[in-house]
Tab-separated table of C-alpha atoms in Angstrom:
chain	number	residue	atom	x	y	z
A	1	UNK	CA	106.788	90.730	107.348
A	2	UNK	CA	108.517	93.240	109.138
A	3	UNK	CA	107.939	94.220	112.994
A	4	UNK	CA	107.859	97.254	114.275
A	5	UNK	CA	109.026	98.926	117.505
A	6	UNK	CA	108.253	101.866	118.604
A	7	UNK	CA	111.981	102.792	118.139
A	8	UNK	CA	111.845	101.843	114.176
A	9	UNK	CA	109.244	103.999	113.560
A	10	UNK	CA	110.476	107.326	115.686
A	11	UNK	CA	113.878	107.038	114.031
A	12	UNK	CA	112.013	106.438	110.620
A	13	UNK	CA	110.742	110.251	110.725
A	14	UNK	CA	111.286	112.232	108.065
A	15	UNK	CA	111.785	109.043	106.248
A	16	UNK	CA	109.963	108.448	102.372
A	17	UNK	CA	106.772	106.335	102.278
A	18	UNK	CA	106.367	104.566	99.183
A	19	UNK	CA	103.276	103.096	97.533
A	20	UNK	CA	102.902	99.297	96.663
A	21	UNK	CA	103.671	100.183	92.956
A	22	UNK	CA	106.912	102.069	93.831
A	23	UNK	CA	105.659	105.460	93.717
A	24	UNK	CA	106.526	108.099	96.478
A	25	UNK	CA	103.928	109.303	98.612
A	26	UNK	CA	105.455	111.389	101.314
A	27	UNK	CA	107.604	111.494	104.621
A	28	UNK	CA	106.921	109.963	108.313
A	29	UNK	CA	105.278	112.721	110.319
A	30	UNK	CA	103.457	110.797	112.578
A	31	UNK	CA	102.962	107.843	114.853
A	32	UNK	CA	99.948	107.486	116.005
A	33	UNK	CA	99.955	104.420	119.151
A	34	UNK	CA	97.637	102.504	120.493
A	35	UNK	CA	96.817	104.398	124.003
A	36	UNK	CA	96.840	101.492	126.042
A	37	UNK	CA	99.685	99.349	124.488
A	38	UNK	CA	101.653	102.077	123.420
A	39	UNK	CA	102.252	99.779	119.944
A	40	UNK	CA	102.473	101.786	116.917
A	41	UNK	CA	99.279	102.332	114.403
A	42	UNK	CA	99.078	104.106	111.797
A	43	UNK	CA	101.848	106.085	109.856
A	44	UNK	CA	100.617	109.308	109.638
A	45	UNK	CA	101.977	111.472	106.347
A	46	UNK	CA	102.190	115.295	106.542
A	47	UNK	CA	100.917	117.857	105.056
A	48	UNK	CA	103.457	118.300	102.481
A	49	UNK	CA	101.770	115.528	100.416
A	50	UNK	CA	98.033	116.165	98.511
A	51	UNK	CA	97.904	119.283	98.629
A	52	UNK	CA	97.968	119.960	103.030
A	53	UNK	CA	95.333	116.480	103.741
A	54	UNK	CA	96.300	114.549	106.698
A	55	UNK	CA	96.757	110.756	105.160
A	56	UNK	CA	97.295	107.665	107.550
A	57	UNK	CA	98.515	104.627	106.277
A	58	UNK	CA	98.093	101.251	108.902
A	59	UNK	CA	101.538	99.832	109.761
A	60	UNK	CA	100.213	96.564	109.400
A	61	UNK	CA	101.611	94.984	106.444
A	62	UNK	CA	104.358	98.124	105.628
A	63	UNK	CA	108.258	97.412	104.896
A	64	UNK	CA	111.214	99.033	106.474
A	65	UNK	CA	113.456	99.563	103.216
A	66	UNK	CA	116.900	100.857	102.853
A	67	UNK	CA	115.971	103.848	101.323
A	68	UNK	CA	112.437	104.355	103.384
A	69	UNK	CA	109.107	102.479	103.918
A	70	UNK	CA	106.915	100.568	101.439
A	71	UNK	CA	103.383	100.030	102.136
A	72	UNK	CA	100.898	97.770	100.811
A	73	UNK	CA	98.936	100.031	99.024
A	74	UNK	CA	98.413	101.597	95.673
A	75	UNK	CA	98.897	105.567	95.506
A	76	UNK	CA	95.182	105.965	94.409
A	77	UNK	CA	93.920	104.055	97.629
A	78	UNK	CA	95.891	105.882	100.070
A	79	UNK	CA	94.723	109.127	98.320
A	80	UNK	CA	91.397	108.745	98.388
A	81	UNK	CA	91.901	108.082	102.528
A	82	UNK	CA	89.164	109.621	104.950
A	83	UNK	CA	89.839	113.147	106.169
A	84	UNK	CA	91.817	113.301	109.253
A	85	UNK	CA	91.006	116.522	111.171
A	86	UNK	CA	91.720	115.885	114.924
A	87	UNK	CA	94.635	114.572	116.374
A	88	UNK	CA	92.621	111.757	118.119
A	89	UNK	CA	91.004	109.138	116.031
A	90	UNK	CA	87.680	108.533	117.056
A	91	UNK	CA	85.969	105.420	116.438
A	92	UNK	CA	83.656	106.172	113.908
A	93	UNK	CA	86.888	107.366	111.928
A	94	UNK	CA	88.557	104.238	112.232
A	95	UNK	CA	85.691	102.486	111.325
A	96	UNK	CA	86.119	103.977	107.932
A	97	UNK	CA	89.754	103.786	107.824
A	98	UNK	CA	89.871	99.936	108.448
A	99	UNK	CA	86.712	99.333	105.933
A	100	UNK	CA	88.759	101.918	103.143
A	101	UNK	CA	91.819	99.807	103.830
A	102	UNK	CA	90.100	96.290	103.512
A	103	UNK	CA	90.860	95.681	107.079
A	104	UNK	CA	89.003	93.885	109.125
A	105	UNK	CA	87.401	95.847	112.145
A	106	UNK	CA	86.877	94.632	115.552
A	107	UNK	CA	84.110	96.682	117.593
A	108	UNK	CA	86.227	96.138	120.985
A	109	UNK	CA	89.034	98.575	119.596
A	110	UNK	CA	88.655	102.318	120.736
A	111	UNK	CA	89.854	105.268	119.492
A	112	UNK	CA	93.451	105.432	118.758
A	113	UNK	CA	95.592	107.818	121.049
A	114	UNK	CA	97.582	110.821	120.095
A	115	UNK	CA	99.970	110.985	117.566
A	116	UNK	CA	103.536	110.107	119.393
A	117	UNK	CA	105.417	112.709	120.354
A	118	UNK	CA	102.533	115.520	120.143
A	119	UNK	CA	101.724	118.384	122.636
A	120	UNK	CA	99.115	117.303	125.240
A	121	UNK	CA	98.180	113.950	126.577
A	122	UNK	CA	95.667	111.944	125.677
A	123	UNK	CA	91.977	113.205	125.874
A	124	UNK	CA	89.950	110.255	124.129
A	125	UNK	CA	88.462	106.934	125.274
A	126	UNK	CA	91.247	104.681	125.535
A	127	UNK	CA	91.608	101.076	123.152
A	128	UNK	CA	90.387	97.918	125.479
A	129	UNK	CA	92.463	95.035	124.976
A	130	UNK	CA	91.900	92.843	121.939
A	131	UNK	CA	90.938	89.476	122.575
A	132	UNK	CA	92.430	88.880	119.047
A	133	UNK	CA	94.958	90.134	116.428
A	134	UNK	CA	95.409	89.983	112.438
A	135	UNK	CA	97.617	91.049	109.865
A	136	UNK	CA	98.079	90.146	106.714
A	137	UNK	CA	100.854	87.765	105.481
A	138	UNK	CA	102.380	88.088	101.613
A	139	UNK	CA	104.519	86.765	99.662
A	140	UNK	CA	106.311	86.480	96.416
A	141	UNK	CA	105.269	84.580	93.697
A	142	UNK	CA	107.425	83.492	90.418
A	143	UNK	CA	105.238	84.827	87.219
A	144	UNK	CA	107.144	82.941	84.176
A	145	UNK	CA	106.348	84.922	80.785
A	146	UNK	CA	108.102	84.288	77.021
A	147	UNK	CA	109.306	87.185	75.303
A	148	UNK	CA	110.191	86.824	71.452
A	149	UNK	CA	114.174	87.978	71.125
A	150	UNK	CA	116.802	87.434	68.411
A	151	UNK	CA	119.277	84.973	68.524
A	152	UNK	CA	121.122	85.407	65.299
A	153	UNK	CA	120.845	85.533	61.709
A	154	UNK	CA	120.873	83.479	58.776
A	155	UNK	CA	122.047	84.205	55.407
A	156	UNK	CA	121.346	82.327	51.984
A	157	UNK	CA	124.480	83.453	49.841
A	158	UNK	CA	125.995	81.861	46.629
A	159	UNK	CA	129.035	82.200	44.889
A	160	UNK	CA	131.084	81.076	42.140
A	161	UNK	CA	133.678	78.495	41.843
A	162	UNK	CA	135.465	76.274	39.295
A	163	UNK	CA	135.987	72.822	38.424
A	164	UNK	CA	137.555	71.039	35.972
A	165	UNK	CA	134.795	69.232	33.659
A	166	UNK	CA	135.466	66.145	30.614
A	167	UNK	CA	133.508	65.247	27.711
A	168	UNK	CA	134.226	62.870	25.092
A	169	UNK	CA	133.342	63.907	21.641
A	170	UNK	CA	134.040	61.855	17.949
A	171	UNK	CA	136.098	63.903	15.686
A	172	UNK	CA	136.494	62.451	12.006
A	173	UNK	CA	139.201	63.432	9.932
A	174	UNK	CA	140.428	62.629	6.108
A	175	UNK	CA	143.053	60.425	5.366
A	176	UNK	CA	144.898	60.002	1.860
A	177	UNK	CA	145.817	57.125	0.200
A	178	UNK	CA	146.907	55.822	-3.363
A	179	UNK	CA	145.190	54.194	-5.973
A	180	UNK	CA	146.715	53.098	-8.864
A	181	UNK	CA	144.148	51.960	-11.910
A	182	UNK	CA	145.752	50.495	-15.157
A	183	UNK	CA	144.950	52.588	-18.851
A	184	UNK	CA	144.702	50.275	-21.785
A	185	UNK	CA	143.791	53.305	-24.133
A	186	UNK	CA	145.999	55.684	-25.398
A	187	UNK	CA	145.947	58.728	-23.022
A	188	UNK	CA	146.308	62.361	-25.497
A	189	UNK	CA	148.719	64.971	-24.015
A	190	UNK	CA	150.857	62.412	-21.908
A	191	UNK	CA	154.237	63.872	-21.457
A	192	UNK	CA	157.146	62.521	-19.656
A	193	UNK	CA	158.435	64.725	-16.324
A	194	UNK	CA	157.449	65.610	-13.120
A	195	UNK	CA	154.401	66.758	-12.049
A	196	UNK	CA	152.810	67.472	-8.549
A	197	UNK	CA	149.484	68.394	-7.258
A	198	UNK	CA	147.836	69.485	-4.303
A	199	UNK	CA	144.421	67.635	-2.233
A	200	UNK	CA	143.287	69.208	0.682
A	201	UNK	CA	142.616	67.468	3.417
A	202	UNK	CA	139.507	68.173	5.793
A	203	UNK	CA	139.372	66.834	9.567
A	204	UNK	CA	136.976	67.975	12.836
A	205	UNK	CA	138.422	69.564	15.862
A	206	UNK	CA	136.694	70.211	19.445
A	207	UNK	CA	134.827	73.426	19.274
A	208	UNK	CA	134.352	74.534	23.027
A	209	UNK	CA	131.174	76.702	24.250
A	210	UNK	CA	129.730	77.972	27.250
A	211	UNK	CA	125.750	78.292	28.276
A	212	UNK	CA	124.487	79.295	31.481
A	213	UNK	CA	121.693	76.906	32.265
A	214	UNK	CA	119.116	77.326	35.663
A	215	UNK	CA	119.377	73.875	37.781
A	216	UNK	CA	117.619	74.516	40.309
A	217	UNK	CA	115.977	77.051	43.176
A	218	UNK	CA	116.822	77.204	46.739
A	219	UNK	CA	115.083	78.648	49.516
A	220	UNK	CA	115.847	79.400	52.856
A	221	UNK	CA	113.050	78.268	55.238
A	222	UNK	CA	112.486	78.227	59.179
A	223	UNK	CA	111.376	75.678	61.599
A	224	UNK	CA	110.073	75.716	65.018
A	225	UNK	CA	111.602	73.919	67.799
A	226	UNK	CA	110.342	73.565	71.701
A	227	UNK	CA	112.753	72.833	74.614
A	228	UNK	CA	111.801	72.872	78.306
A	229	UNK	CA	113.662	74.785	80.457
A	230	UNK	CA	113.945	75.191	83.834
A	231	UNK	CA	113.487	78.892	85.345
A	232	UNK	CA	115.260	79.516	88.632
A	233	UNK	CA	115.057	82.898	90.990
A	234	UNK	CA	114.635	83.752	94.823
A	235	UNK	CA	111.140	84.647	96.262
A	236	UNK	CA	110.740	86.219	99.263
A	237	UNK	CA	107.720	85.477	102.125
A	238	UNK	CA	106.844	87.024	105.125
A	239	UNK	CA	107.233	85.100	108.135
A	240	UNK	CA	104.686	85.615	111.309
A	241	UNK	CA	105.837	85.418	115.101
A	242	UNK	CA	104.498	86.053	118.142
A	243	UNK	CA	106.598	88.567	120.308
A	244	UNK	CA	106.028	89.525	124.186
A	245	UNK	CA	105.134	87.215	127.311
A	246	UNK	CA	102.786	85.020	126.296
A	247	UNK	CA	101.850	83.446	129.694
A	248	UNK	CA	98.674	84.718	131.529
């Protein structure tokens, strides 16, 4: 957790204030100190936020940032703040402001002096000294979530290539040969010459065909795999020390 000085906050003036969720609530307009210890309060933030209402925020638990101060509190909390009127806080007031801002409340603290810096000194009962301090002390936690995101992509594609392919088949085909039978009868018309005649002759060749046939279906399917993994990041916490002479 940060400290702060007196200093810090004076030069943080005109400096944004930002809510716990990120969200800007104003500028540093105002310091108001503890009258006694002269150790800074409450941030108080002008009128140039809400429409003109004086808002205080406790400096207890806020962050000096680069770019301003955070505070731990959500926008609608800090808006909905008791009205501050005076420039003293009474008692009663900071009754409600501790209670509003979930702070505990000791009844041995006063009122709270004038804001730092103002015109006048201070006219209200001054803060006795606290027989005990508190703050709060936060820290980062690592929240691990899963998120579904793509990977890549799978495709199911086919295409078309050749091979060479055998089958045997049996093929018949006619032969010729000579047979010779003797006549022992007188044969009409026989005549001495040449003669020739013509057999055809038959025999099977390879006749070659094509069929697109279905063999079989393919599908592309998905399966679900789990892997541990090991999730690594920085947190940061708020350390507590005790500042000052602390011998009585």
């Amino acid at each position: 957790m940060t400290t702060f000085t007196m200093d810090d906050l004076m030069s943080a003036r005109g400096q944004t204030v930002y809510s716990s969720d990120g969200e800007k609530i104003g500028k540093v307009e105002e310091i108001f100190v503890d009258e006694e210890t002269r150790q800074p309060e409450w941030i108080g933030l002008g009128t140039g936020f809400l429409g003109g209402k004086r808002v205080l925020v406790p400096v207890v638990g806020a962050q000096m940032q680069d770019d301003g101060i955070t505070v731990p509190y959500g926008k609608d909390q800090i808006k909905d703040t008791p009205d501050i009127d005076a420039d003293e806080i009474s008692q009663e007031t900071e009754q409600e402001l501790y209670a509003h801002y979930g702070l505990e409340y000791s009844e041995r603290r006063s009122d709270t002096g004038l804001p730092e810096g103002s015109a006048g000194t201070a006219s209200g009962r001054k803060r006795g000294t606290a027989d005990e301090a508190e703050l709060v002390r936060s820290e980062e936690e690592l929240q691990v979530g899963k998120r579904d995101v793509e990977t890549g992509q799978a495709r199911l594609r086919k295409w078309v290539e050749t091979e060479p392919v055998e089958a045997d088949v049996e093929l018949r085909r006619e032969t010729v040969r000579v047979e010779r039978e003797a006549i022992d009868q007188p044969v009409s018309g026989a005549e001495l010459g040449e003669q020739e005649i013509e057999v055809p002759v038959h025999a099977e060749e390879a006749v070659v065909q094509k069929e697109t046939v279905a063999k079989e279906r393919v599908s592309l399917e998905k399966d679900v795999e789990s892997e541990q993994k090991t999730v690594k990041d920085e947190v940061r916490k708020e350390r507590v020390e005790v500042e000052g002479d602390q011998k009585r």
